[in-house]
């Protein structure tokens, strides 16, 4: 089964940028719908965006226009480019995957998360 490892989190000021990476091992990401999910302290998980294995990408309204999801198949890595960060973006960010490549169901595989903190 695929294993996921996030990296790239950190602390930035509002308006800054970060690029998160999700390195996969054990399987190729082209077989999966890939997604990013975040969870702020004391709050429920929030879907950020997803990418089908055919290249269609969808985002939540809260990040649309600011965040960009991409894949590097050669590196078997998923990215989340985050621009114009806001304090409300502060959360633990998780990479997730499902074999339902059309992104129509729940995620089956999860990384352990990387923390993003945005100062006002």
Coordinates of N, CA and C in Angstrom, one line a residue:
X1 N 0.8 -1.2 0.0 CA 0.0 0.0 0.0 C 0.9 1.2 0.0
X2 N 0.3 2.3 -0.4 CA 1.0 3.6 -0.5 C 1.3 4.2 0.8
X3 N 2.4 4.8 1.0 CA 2.8 5.5 2.3 C 3.0 6.9 1.9
X4 N 2.6 7.8 2.7 CA 2.6 9.3 2.5 C 3.4 10.0 3.6
X5 N 4.2 10.9 3.2 CA 5.0 11.7 4.1 C 5.0 13.2 3.7
X6 N 4.4 14.0 4.6 CA 4.4 15.4 4.3 C 5.6 16.2 4.8
X7 N 5.9 17.3 4.2 CA 7.0 18.1 4.6 C 6.8 19.5 4.1
X8 N 7.5 20.5 4.6 CA 7.5 21.9 4.1 C 6.7 22.8 5.0
X9 N 6.1 22.4 6.0 CA 5.4 23.3 6.9 C 6.3 24.2 7.7
X10 N 5.8 25.2 8.3 CA 6.5 26.2 9.0 C 5.7 27.3 9.5
X11 N 6.4 28.4 9.9 CA 5.7 29.6 10.4 C 6.1 30.8 9.5
X12 N 5.0 31.5 9.0 CA 5.2 32.6 8.1 C 4.2 33.7 8.6
X13 N 4.5 34.9 8.1 CA 3.6 36.1 8.3 C 2.5 36.1 7.3
X14 N 1.4 36.7 7.7 CA 0.2 36.8 6.8 C 0.7 37.4 5.5
X15 N 0.2 36.9 4.4 CA 0.6 37.3 3.1 C 1.7 36.6 2.5
X16 N 2.4 35.7 3.3 CA 3.5 35.0 2.8 C 3.1 33.7 2.1
X17 N 4.1 32.9 1.8 CA 3.9 31.7 1.0 C 4.6 30.5 1.6
X18 N 4.1 29.3 1.4 CA 4.7 28.1 1.7 C 4.4 27.0 0.7
X19 N 5.3 26.1 0.5 CA 5.0 25.0 -0.4 C 5.2 23.7 0.3
X20 N 4.1 22.9 0.4 CA 4.1 21.6 1.1 C 4.3 20.5 0.1
X21 N 5.0 19.5 0.5 CA 5.3 18.3 -0.3 C 4.7 17.1 0.3
X22 N 4.3 16.2 -0.5 CA 3.8 14.9 0.0 C 4.5 13.8 -0.8
X23 N 5.5 13.2 -0.2 CA 6.3 12.2 -0.9 C 5.6 10.8 -0.7
X24 N 5.4 10.1 -1.8 CA 4.8 8.8 -1.7 C 5.8 7.7 -2.0
X25 N 5.6 6.5 -1.3 CA 6.4 5.3 -1.5 C 5.5 4.1 -1.5
X26 N 5.9 3.0 -2.0 CA 5.1 1.8 -2.1 C 4.2 1.7 -3.2
X27 N 3.9 2.8 -3.9 CA 3.0 2.8 -5.1 C 3.1 4.1 -5.8
X28 N 2.7 4.1 -7.0 CA 2.8 5.3 -7.8 C 1.5 6.1 -7.6
X29 N 1.6 7.5 -7.5 CA 0.5 8.3 -7.2 C -0.5 8.4 -8.3
X30 N -0.1 8.0 -9.5 CA -1.0 8.1 -10.7 C -2.1 7.2 -10.6
X31 N -2.1 6.2 -9.7 CA -3.2 5.3 -9.4 C -4.2 5.8 -8.5
X32 N -4.1 7.0 -8.0 CA -4.9 7.5 -6.9 C -5.5 8.9 -7.1
X33 N -6.6 9.2 -6.5 CA -7.0 10.5 -6.2 C -6.2 11.0 -5.0
X34 N -5.6 12.2 -5.1 CA -4.8 12.7 -4.1 C -5.5 14.0 -3.5
X35 N -5.4 14.2 -2.2 CA -6.0 15.3 -1.6 C -5.2 15.9 -0.5
X36 N -5.5 17.2 -0.2 CA -5.0 17.8 1.0 C -6.1 18.2 2.0
X37 N -6.0 17.8 3.2 CA -6.9 18.1 4.3 C -6.2 18.8 5.4
X38 N -6.9 19.7 6.0 CA -6.3 20.4 7.2 C -7.2 20.4 8.4
X39 N -6.6 20.5 9.6 CA -7.3 20.6 10.8 C -6.7 21.6 11.7
X40 N -7.4 22.6 12.0 CA -7.0 23.6 13.0 C -7.2 23.1 14.4
X41 N -6.5 23.6 15.4 CA -6.6 23.1 16.8 C -8.0 23.3 17.3
X42 N -8.6 22.3 17.8 CA -9.9 22.3 18.3 C -11.1 22.3 17.3
X43 N -10.8 22.2 16.0 CA -11.8 22.2 15.0 C -11.8 20.9 14.2
X44 N -12.8 20.7 13.4 CA -12.9 19.5 12.6 C -12.1 19.6 11.4
X45 N -11.8 18.5 10.7 CA -11.0 18.4 9.5 C -11.8 19.2 8.4
X46 N -11.0 19.8 7.6 CA -11.5 20.6 6.5 C -10.8 20.2 5.2
X47 N -11.6 19.8 4.2 CA -11.0 19.5 2.9 C -10.5 20.7 2.2
X48 N -9.3 20.6 1.7 CA -8.6 21.8 1.0 C -8.7 21.7 -0.5
X49 N -8.4 20.5 -1.0 CA -8.4 20.3 -2.5 C -8.1 18.9 -2.8
X50 N -8.3 18.6 -4.1 CA -8.0 17.2 -4.6 C -7.6 17.2 -6.0
X51 N -6.9 16.1 -6.4 CA -6.5 16.0 -7.8 C -6.8 14.6 -8.3
X52 N -7.5 14.4 -9.3 CA -7.7 13.1 -9.9 C -6.5 12.6 -10.7
X53 N -6.4 11.4 -11.0 CA -5.2 10.9 -11.7 C -5.2 11.3 -13.2
X54 N -6.3 11.9 -13.6 CA -6.4 12.5 -15.0 C -6.1 14.0 -15.0
X55 N -5.8 14.6 -13.9 CA -5.4 16.0 -13.8 C -6.4 17.0 -13.5
X56 N -7.7 16.6 -13.2 CA -8.7 17.6 -12.8 C -8.4 17.9 -11.3
X57 N -8.4 19.2 -11.0 CA -8.1 19.7 -9.6 C -9.3 20.5 -9.2
X58 N -9.7 20.3 -7.9 CA -10.8 21.1 -7.3 C -10.3 21.6 -6.0
X59 N -10.8 22.8 -5.6 CA -10.4 23.4 -4.3 C -11.6 23.8 -3.5
X60 N -11.5 23.9 -2.2 CA -12.5 24.5 -1.4 C -12.5 26.0 -1.7
X61 N -13.7 26.6 -1.5 CA -13.9 28.0 -1.7 C -12.9 28.9 -0.9
X62 N -12.6 28.4 0.3 CA -11.7 29.2 1.2 C -10.3 29.3 0.7
X63 N -9.9 28.5 -0.2 CA -8.5 28.6 -0.6 C -8.4 28.8 -2.1
X64 N -9.5 28.7 -2.8 CA -9.5 28.9 -4.3 C -8.9 30.3 -4.7
X65 N -7.9 30.2 -5.6 CA -7.3 31.4 -6.1 C -6.0 31.7 -5.3
X66 N -5.8 31.0 -4.2 CA -4.6 31.2 -3.4 C -3.7 30.0 -3.3
X67 N -4.3 28.8 -3.3 CA -3.6 27.5 -3.2 C -3.6 26.8 -4.6
X68 N -2.5 26.1 -4.8 CA -2.4 25.3 -6.1 C -1.9 23.9 -5.8
X69 N -2.6 22.9 -6.3 CA -2.1 21.5 -6.1 C -1.5 21.1 -7.4
X70 N -0.4 20.4 -7.3 CA 0.3 19.9 -8.5 C 0.9 18.5 -8.2
X71 N 1.3 17.8 -9.3 CA 1.9 16.5 -9.1 C 3.2 16.5 -9.9
X72 N 4.2 15.8 -9.4 CA 5.5 15.6 -10.1 C 5.6 14.1 -10.2
X73 N 5.2 13.5 -11.3 CA 5.2 12.0 -11.4 C 6.5 11.4 -11.3
X74 N 7.5 12.1 -11.9 CA 8.9 11.6 -11.8 C 9.4 11.4 -10.4
X75 N 9.0 12.3 -9.5 CA 9.4 12.3 -8.1 C 8.3 11.6 -7.2
X76 N 7.2 11.2 -7.8 CA 6.1 10.6 -7.1 C 5.7 11.4 -5.9
X77 N 5.5 12.7 -6.2 CA 5.3 13.7 -5.1 C 4.1 14.6 -5.5
X78 N 3.3 14.9 -4.5 CA 2.2 15.8 -4.6 C 2.6 17.1 -3.9
X79 N 2.2 18.3 -4.4 CA 2.6 19.6 -3.8 C 1.3 20.4 -3.5
X80 N 1.5 21.3 -2.6 CA 0.5 22.3 -2.3 C 1.2 23.6 -2.1
X81 N 1.1 24.4 -3.2 CA 1.6 25.8 -3.1 C 0.6 26.7 -2.5
X82 N 1.0 27.4 -1.4 CA 0.1 28.2 -0.6 C 0.6 29.7 -0.7
X83 N -0.2 30.5 -1.3 CA 0.1 31.9 -1.4 C -0.9 32.8 -0.7
X84 N -0.5 34.0 -0.4 CA -1.4 35.0 0.3 C -2.0 34.3 1.6
X85 N -1.1 33.7 2.4 CA -1.6 33.0 3.6 C -2.2 33.9 4.6
X86 N -3.3 33.4 5.2 CA -4.0 34.2 6.2 C -3.9 33.4 7.6
X87 N -4.1 34.2 8.7 CA -4.0 33.5 10.0 C -5.0 32.3 10.1
X88 N -6.1 32.4 9.4 CA -7.1 31.3 9.5 C -6.7 30.1 8.7
X89 N -5.6 30.2 8.0 CA -5.0 29.0 7.3 C -4.1 28.2 8.3
X90 N -3.9 28.7 9.5 CA -3.1 27.9 10.5 C -3.8 26.6 10.8
X91 N -3.1 25.5 10.6 CA -3.6 24.2 10.8 C -2.5 23.1 10.6
X92 N -2.8 21.9 11.0 CA -2.0 20.8 10.6 C -2.6 20.3 9.2
X93 N -1.7 20.2 8.2 CA -2.0 19.9 6.9 C -1.6 18.4 6.6
X94 N -2.6 17.6 6.1 CA -2.4 16.2 5.8 C -2.6 15.9 4.3
X95 N -1.7 15.1 3.8 CA -1.8 14.5 2.5 C -2.6 13.2 2.6
X96 N -3.5 13.0 1.7 CA -4.4 11.8 1.7 C -4.6 11.3 0.3
X97 N -5.0 10.0 0.3 CA -5.2 9.3 -1.0 C -6.3 8.3 -1.0
X98 N -6.9 8.1 -2.1 CA -7.9 7.0 -2.3 C -7.7 6.4 -3.6
X99 N -8.0 5.1 -3.7 CA -7.9 4.4 -5.0 C -9.0 4.8 -5.9
X100 N -10.0 5.4 -5.4 CA -11.1 5.9 -6.3 C -10.6 7.2 -7.0
X101 N -9.9 7.0 -8.1 CA -9.2 8.0 -8.8 C -10.0 9.2 -9.2
X102 N -11.3 9.0 -9.3 CA -12.2 10.1 -9.7 C -12.6 11.0 -8.5
X103 N -12.0 10.7 -7.3 CA -12.2 11.5 -6.1 C -13.7 11.6 -5.6
X104 N -14.4 10.5 -5.7 CA -15.8 10.4 -5.4 C -16.1 9.8 -4.0
X105 N -15.0 9.4 -3.3 CA -15.2 8.8 -2.0 C -14.3 9.3 -0.9
X106 N -14.3 8.6 0.2 CA -13.4 9.0 1.3 C -12.0 8.6 1.1
X107 N -11.1 9.2 1.8 CA -9.7 8.9 1.6 C -9.3 7.7 2.5
X108 N -8.4 6.8 1.9 CA -8.1 5.6 2.5 C -6.7 5.6 3.2
X109 N -5.8 6.5 2.7 CA -4.4 6.6 3.2 C -4.1 8.0 3.6
X110 N -3.4 8.1 4.7 CA -3.1 9.4 5.3 C -1.6 9.5 5.7
X111 N -1.0 10.7 5.5 CA 0.2 11.0 6.1 C 0.1 11.5 7.5
X112 N 1.1 11.8 8.2 CA 1.1 12.2 9.6 C 1.0 13.7 9.8
X113 N 1.0 14.5 8.7 CA 0.8 15.9 8.8 C 2.0 16.8 8.9
X114 N 1.9 18.0 8.5 CA 2.9 19.0 8.7 C 2.2 20.3 9.1
X115 N 2.8 21.0 10.1 CA 2.1 22.1 10.7 C 2.4 23.4 10.0
X116 N 1.4 24.2 9.7 CA 1.5 25.5 9.1 C 0.9 26.5 10.1
X117 N 1.7 27.5 10.4 CA 1.3 28.6 11.3 C 1.5 29.9 10.6
X118 N 0.5 30.7 10.6 CA 0.5 32.0 9.9 C 0.3 33.1 11.0
X119 N 1.2 33.9 11.2 CA 1.1 35.0 12.1 C 0.4 36.2 11.5
X120 N -0.3 36.9 12.3 CA -1.1 38.1 11.8 C -0.1 39.3 11.5

